[in-house]
Tab-separated table of C-alpha atoms and ligand atoms in Angstrom:
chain	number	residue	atom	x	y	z
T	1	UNK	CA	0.000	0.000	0.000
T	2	UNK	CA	2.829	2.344	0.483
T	3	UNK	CA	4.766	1.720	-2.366
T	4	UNK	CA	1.756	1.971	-3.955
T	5	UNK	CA	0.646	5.223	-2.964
T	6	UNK	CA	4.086	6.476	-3.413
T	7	UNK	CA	4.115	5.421	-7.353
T	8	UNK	CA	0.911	7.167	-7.638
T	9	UNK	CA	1.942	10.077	-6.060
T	10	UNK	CA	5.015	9.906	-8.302
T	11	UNK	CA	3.047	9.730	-10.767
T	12	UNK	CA	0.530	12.332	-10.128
T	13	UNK	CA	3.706	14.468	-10.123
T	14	UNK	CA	4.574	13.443	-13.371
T	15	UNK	CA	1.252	14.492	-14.865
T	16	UNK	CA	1.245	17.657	-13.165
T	17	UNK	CA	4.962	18.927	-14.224
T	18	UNK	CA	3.182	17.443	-18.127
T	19	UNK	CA	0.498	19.443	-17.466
T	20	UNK	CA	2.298	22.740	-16.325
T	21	UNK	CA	4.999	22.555	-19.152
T	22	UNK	CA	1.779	22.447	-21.167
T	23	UNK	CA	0.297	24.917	-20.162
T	24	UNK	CA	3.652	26.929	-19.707
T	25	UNK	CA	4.277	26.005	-23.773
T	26	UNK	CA	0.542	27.165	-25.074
T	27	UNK	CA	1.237	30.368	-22.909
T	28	UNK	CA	4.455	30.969	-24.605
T	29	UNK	CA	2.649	30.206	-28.018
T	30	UNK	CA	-0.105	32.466	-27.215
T	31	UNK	CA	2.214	35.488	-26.713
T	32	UNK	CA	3.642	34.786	-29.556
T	33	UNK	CA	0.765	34.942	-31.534
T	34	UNK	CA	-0.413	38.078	-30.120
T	35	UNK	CA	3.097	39.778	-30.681
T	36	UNK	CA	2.597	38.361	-34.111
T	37	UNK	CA	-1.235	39.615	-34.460
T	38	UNK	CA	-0.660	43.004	-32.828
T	39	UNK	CA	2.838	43.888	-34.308
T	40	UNK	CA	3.070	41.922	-37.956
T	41	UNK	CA	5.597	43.914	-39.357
T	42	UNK	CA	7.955	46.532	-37.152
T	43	UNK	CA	10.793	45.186	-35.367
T	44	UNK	CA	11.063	46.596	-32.249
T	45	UNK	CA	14.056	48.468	-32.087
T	46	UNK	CA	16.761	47.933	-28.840
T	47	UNK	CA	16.430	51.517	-26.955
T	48	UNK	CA	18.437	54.248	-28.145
T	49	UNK	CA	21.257	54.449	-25.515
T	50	UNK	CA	22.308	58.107	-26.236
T	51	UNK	CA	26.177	58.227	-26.398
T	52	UNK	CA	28.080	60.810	-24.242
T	53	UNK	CA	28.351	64.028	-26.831
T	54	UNK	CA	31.406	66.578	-27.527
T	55	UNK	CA	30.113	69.920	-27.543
T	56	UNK	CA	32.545	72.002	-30.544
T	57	UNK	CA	32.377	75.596	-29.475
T	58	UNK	CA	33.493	77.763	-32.178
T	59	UNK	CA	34.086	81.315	-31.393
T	60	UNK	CA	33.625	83.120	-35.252
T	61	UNK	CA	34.115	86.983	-35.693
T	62	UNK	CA	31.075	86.523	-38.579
T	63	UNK	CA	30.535	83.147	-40.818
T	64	UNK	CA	32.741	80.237	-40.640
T	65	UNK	CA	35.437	80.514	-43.911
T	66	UNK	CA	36.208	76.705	-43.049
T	67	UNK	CA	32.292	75.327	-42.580
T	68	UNK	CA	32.985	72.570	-45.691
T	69	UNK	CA	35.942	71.000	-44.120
T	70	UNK	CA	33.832	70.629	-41.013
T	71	UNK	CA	31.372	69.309	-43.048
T	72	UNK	CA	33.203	66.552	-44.312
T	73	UNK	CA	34.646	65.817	-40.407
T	74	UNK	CA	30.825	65.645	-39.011
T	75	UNK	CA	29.390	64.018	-42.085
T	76	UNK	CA	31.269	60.886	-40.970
T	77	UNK	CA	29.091	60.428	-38.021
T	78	UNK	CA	25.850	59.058	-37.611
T	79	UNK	CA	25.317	58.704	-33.608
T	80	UNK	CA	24.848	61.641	-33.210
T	81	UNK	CA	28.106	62.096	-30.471
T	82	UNK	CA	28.772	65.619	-31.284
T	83	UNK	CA	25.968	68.998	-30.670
T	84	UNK	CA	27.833	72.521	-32.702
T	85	UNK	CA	27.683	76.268	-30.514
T	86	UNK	CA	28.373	78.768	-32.997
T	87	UNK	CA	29.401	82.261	-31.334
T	88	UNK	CA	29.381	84.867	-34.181
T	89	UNK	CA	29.256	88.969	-33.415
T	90	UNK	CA	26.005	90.154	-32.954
T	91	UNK	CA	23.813	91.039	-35.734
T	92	UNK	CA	24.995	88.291	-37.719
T	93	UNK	CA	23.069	85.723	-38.635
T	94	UNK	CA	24.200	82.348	-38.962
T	95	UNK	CA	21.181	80.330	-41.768
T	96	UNK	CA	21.274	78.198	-45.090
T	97	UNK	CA	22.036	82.123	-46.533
T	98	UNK	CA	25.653	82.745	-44.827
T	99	UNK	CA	26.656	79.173	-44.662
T	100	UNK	CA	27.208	76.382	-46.903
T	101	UNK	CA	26.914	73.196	-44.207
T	102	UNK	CA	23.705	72.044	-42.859
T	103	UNK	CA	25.403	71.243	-39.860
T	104	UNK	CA	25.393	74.948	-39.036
T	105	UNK	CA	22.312	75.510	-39.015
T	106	UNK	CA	20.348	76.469	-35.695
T	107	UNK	CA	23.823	76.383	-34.023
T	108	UNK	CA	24.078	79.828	-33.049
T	109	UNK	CA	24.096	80.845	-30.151
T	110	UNK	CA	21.419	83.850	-29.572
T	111	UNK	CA	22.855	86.313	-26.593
T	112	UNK	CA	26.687	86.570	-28.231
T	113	UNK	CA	28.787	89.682	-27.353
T	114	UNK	CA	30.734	91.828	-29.459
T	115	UNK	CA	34.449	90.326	-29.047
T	116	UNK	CA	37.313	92.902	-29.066
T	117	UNK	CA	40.347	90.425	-29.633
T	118	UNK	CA	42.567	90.352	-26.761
T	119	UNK	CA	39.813	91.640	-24.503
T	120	UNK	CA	37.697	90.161	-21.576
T	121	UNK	CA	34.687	89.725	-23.811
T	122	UNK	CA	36.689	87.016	-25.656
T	123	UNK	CA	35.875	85.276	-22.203
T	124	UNK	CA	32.446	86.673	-22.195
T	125	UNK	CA	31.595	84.575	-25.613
T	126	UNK	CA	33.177	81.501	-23.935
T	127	UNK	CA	31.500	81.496	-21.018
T	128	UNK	CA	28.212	82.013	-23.150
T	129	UNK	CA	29.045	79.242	-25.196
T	130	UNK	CA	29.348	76.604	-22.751
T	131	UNK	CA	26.361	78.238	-20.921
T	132	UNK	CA	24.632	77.239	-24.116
T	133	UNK	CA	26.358	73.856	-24.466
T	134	UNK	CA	25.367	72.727	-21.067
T	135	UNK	CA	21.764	73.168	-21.395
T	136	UNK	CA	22.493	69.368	-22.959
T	137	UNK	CA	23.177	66.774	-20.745
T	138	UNK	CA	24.763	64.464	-22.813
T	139	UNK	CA	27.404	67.031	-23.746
T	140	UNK	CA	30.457	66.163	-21.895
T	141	UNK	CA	33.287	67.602	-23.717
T	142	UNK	CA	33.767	70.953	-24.446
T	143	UNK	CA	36.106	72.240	-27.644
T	144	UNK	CA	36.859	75.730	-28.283
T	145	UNK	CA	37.624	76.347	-31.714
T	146	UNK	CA	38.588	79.361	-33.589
T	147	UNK	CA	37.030	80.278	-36.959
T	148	UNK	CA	40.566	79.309	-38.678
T	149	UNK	CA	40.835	75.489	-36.822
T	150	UNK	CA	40.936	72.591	-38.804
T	151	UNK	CA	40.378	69.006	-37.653
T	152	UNK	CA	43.376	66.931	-38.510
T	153	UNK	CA	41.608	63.168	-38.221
T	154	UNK	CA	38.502	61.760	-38.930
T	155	UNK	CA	35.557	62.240	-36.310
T	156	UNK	CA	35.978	58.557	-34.709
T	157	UNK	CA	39.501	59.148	-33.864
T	158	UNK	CA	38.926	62.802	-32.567
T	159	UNK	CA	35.735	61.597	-30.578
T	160	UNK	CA	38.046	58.450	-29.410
T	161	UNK	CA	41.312	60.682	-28.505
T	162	UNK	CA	38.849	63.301	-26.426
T	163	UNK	CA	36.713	60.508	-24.597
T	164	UNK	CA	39.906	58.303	-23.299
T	165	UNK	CA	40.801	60.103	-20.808
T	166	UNK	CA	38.245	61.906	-17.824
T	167	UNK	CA	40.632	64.600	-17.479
T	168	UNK	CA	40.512	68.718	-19.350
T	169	UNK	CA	42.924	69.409	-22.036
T	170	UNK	CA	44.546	72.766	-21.051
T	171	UNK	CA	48.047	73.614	-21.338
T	172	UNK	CA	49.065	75.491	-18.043
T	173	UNK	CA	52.173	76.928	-16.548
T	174	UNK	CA	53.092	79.181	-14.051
T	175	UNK	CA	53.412	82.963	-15.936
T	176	UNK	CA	56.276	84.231	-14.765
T	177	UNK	CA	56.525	87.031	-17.286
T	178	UNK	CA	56.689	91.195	-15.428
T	179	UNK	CA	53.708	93.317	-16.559
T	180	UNK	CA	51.191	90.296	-17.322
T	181	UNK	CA	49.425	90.102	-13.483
T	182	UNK	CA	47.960	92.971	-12.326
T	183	UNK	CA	48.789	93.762	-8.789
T	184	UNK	CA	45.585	94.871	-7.800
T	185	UNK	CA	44.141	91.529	-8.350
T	186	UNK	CA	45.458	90.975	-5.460
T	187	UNK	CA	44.079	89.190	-3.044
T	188	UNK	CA	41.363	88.221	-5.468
T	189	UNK	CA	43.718	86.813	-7.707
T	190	UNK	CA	47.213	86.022	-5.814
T	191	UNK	CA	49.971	85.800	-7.769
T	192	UNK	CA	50.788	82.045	-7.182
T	193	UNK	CA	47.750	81.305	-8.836
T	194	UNK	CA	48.540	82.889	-11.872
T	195	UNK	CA	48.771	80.917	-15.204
T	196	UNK	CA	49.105	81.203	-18.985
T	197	UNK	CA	48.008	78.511	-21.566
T	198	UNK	CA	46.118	78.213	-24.821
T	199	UNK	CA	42.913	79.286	-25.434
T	200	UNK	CA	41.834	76.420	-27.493
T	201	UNK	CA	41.236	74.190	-24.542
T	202	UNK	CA	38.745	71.149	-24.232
T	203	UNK	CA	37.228	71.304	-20.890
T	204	UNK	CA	35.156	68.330	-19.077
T	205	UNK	CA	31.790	68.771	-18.048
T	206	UNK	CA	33.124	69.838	-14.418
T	207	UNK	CA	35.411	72.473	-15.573
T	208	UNK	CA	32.128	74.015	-17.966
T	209	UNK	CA	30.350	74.097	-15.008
T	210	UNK	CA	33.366	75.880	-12.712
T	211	UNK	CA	33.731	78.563	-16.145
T	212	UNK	CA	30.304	79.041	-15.888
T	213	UNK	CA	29.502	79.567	-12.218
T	214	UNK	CA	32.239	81.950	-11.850
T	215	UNK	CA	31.480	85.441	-10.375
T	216	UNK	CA	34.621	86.281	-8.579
T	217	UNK	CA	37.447	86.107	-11.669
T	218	UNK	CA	35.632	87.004	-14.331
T	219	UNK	CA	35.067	90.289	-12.896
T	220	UNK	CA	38.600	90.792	-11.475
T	221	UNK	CA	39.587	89.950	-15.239
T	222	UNK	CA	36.930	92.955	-16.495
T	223	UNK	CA	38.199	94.972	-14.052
T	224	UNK	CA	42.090	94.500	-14.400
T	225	UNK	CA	42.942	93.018	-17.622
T	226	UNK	CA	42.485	95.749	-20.261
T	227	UNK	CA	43.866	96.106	-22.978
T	228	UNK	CA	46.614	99.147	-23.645
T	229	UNK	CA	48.583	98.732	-26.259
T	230	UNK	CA	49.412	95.418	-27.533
T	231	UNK	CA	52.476	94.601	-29.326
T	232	UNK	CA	50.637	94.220	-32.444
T	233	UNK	CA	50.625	97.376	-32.546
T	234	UNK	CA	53.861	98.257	-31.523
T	235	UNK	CA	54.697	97.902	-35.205
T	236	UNK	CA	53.105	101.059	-35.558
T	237	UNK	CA	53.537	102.648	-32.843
T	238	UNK	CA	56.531	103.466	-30.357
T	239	UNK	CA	56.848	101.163	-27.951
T	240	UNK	CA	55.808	102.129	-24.348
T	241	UNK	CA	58.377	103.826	-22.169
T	242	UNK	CA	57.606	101.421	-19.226
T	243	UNK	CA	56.040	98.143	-20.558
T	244	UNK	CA	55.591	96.444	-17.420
T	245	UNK	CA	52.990	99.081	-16.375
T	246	UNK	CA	50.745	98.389	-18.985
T	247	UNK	CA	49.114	94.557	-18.226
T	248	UNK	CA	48.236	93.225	-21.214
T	249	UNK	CA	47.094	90.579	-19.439
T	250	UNK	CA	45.911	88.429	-22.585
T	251	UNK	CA	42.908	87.242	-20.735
T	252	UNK	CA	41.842	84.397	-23.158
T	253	UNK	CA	45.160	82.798	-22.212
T	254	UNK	CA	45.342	83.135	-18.778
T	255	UNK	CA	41.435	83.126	-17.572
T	256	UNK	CA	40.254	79.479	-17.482
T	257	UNK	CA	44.046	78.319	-16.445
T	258	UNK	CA	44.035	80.347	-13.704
T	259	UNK	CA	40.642	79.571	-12.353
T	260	UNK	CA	41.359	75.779	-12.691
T	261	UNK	CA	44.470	76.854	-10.199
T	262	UNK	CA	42.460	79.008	-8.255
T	263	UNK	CA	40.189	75.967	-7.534
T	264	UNK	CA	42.408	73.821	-6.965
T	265	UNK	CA	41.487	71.561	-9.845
T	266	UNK	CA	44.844	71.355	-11.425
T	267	UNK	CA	45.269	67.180	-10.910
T	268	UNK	CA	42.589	66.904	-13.082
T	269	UNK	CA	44.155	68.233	-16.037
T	270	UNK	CA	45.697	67.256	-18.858
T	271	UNK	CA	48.461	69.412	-19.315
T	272	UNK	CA	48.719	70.188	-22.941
T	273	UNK	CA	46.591	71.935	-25.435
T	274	UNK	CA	45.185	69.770	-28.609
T	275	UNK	CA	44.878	72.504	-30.650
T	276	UNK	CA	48.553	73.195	-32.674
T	277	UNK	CA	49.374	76.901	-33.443
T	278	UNK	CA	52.583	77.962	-35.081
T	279	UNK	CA	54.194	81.353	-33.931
T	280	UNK	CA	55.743	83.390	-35.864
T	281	UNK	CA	59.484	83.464	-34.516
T	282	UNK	CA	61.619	83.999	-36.873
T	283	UNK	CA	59.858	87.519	-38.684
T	284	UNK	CA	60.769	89.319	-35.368
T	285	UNK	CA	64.094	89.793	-33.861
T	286	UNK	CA	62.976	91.781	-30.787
T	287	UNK	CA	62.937	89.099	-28.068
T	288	UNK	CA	59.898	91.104	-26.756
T	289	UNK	CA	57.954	90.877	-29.740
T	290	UNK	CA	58.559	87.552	-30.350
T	291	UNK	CA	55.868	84.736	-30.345
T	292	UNK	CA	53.257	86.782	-30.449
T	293	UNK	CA	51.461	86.181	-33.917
T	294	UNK	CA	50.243	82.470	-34.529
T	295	UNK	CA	51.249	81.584	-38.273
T	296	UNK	CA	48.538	81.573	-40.973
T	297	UNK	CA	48.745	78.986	-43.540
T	298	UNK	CA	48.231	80.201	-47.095
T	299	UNK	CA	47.417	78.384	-49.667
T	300	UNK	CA	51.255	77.748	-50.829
T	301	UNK	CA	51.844	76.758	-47.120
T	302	UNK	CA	49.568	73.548	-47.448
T	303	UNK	CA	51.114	70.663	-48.296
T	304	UNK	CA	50.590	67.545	-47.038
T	305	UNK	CA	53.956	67.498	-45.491
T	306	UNK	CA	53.007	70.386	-43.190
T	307	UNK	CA	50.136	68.189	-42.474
T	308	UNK	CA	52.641	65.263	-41.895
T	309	UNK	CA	54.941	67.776	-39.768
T	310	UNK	CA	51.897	68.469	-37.432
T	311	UNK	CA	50.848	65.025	-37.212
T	312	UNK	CA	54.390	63.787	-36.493
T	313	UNK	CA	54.730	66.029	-33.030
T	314	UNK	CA	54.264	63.630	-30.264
T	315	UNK	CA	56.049	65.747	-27.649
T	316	UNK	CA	56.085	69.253	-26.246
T	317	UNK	CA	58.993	71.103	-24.873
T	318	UNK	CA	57.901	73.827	-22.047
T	319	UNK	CA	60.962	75.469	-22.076
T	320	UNK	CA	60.153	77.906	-19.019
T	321	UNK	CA	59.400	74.947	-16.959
T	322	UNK	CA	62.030	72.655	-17.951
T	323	UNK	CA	59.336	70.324	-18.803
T	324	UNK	CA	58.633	67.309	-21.663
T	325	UNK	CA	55.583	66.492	-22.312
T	326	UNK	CA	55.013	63.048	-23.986
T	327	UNK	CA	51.887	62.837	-25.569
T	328	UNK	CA	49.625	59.545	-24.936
T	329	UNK	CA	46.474	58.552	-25.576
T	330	UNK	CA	44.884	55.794	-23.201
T	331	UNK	CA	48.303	55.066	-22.111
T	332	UNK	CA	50.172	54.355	-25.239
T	333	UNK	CA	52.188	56.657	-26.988
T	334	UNK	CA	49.568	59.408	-29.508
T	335	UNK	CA	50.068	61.573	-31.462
T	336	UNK	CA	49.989	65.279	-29.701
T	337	UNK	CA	47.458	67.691	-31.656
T	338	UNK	CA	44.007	67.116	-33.341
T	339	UNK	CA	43.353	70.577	-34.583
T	340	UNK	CA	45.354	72.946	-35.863
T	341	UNK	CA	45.565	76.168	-36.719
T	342	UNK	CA	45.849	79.398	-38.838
T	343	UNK	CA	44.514	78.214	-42.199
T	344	UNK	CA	42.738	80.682	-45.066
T	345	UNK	CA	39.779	78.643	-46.635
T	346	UNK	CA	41.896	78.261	-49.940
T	347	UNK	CA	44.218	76.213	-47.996
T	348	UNK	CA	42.162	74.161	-46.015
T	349	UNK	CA	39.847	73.222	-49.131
T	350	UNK	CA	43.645	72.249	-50.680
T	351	UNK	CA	43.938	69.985	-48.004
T	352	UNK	CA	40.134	68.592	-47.899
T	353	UNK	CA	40.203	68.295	-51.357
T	354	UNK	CA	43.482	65.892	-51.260
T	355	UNK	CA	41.607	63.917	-48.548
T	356	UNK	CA	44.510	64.747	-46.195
T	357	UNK	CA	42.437	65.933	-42.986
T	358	UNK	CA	38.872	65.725	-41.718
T	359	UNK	CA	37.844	62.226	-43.518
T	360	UNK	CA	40.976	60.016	-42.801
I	1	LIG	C1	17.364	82.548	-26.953
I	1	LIG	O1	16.819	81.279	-27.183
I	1	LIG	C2	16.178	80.709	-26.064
I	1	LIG	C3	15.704	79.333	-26.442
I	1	LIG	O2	16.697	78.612	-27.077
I	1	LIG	C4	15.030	81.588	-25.634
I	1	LIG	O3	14.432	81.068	-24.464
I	1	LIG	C5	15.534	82.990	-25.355
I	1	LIG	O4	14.452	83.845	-25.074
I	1	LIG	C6	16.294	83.534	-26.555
I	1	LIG	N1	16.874	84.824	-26.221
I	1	LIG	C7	16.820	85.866	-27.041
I	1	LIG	C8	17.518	87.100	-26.561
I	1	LIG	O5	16.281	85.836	-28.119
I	2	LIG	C1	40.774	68.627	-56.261
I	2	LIG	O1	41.609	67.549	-56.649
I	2	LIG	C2	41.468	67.152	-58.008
I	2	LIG	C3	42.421	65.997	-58.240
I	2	LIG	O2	42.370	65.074	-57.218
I	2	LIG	C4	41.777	68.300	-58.920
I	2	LIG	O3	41.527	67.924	-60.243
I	2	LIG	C5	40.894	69.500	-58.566
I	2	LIG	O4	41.254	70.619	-59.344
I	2	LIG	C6	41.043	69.836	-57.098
I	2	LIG	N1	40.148	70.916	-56.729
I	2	LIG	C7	40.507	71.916	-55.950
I	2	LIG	C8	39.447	72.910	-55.643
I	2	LIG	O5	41.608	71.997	-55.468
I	3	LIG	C1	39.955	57.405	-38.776
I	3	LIG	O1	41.279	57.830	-38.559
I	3	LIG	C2	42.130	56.871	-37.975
I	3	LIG	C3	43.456	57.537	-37.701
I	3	LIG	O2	43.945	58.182	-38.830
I	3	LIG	C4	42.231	55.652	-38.883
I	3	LIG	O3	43.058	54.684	-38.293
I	3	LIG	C5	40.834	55.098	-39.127
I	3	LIG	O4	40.902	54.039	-40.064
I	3	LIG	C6	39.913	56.186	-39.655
I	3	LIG	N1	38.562	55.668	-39.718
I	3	LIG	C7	37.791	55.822	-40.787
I	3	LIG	C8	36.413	55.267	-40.679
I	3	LIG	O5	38.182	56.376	-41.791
């Protein structure tokens, strides 16, 4: 009796699990007929994970003479990683009229600033630019570019390069140079926190923020960093009995470097720009006067071995600081510069047209 009653419990079992895989299967086939009934013909797509985005911030005096090679670089990418801020002088328009890329349009940005080169306001339109570029959340890279950058790679590589590493690229020494710091920034500003770099920097989503919030060096910059007579026009003029009184404090290339410093955010920098500029040293002979005007490339000048050239450099030499910078790129050896720059639209086309930058 009990090894009966335990067979046909055993086997009660067995036609229950039958019955519940049944059941289990028609389930299954039911679904499937009711995906199949309700949804014949779209695929449901996987969700759209939207990748992180680099913002390019380019700061234009009016259109952008170099829109077509940046047409080709953005042309090559379809997921939608990259969002355009165009900061043009006011009263200019920026619209399938006064540009030739679609990319362009709807990227300016509406509350620009009249920018006096070598002013404040040059800070002014940054700060309004990432202002702009933040309003996105997916942004997470910031690029300032001037109106005469070129991209020297393909988007992939560029997006690739930028993403690889969590830190800012800004290029940032101590400025040790008489008549550039204002005195009476002091204690605003103190001395020790004073630094010179490039403009072109690409800042992290922190650092936009940090730009952005500021309210204590901006206005010490307004206040203190004037310009009086810069040696650009010393050419024309005599040059000023006592130099060192004048602070030409160059904000653009001393503002976001020294706030970085001034927070104490300097650890989470990259210490070199991306952007190459060559200055002029050889046209000058006055040591004072030297470096001071980045070379523009004509169309004679581009060749694809100046391309090469720039593409080669995978080092920097700060001479003040007695410091070599190798240039890596998620820890293996890279090459130093993406972008580059001064180049008239005849001799960027050149080089767009020979497929040596933006598509390869
Ligand atoms: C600029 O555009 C934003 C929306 O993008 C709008 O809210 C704002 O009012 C505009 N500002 C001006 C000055 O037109
Ligand atoms: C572009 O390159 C082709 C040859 O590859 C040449 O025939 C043409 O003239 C070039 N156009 C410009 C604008 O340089
Ligand atoms: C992008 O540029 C890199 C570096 O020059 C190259 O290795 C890669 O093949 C290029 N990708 C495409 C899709 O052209």
């Amino acid at each position: 009796m009990k090894r009966k009653g335990s067979r046909g419990r055993c086997r009660s079992k067995i036609v229950y699990i039958v019955m519940l895989c049944f059941c289990v299967g028609s389930l299954m086939m039911l679904q499937n007929q009711f995906i199949q009934i309700t949804d014949p013909e779209v695929v449901v797509p996987p969700p759209a994970v939207q990748k992180p985005k680099i913002a390019f911030l380019f700061i234009a005096r009016n259109r952008l003479p170099l829109e077509m090679i940046w047409d080709a670089f953005f042309r090559g990418e379809e997921q939608g990683r990259f969002s355009i801020y165009v900061h043009s002088r006011p009263g200019f328009i920026l619209n399938e009229f006064t540009t030739r890329s679609p990319f362009f349009y709807n990227c300016q940005v509406n509350n620009s600033v009249q920018v006096d080169w070598g002013e404040s306001s040059m800070l002014a339109a940054e700060r309004i630019l990432l202002k702009n570029a933040l309003k996105d959340p997916f942004n997470e890279r910031f690029v300032f570019l001037s109106d005469s950058c070129i991209p020297l790679y393909n988007f992939s590589y560029t997006y690739n390069y930028i993403m690889s590493t969590s830190t800012s690229f800004v290029d940032s020494f101590a400025d040790t140079k008489e008549g550039r710091y204002n005195p009476r920034m002091h204690p605003v500003i103190p001395v020790h926190n004073w630094r010179k770099g490039s403009q072109w920097a690409v800042l992290i989503r922190k650092h936009a923020e940090v730009v952005v919030a500021d309210d204590i060096l901006f206005p010490e910059f307004q206040k203190h960093c004037r310009r009086r007579s810069l040696p650009e026009f010393w050419r024309d003029h005599p040059i000023p009995v006592d130099a060192s009184k004048e602070h030409n404090c160059i904000p653009d290339e001393h503002y976001v470097q020294t706030l970085i410093a001034h927070n104490d955010l300097e650890g989470e920098l990259t210490r070199r720009s991306v952007t190459h500029s060559a200055w002029d040293l050889s046209s000058s002979k006055d040591r004072e006067r030297r470096g001071w005007h980045p070379v523009m490339y004509k169309l004679s000048d581009a060749t694809p071995a100046l391309i090469k050239a720039i593409k080669d450099i995978d080092n920097i030499n700060y001479e003040t600081e007695y410091r070599r910078e190798w240039c890596t790129s998620k820890g293996r050896p890279a090459p130093c510069f993406l972008f580059a720059r001064k180049f008239t639209r005849s001799a960027a086309l050149k080089l767009l047209n020979a497929s040596i930058i933006a598509a390869n």
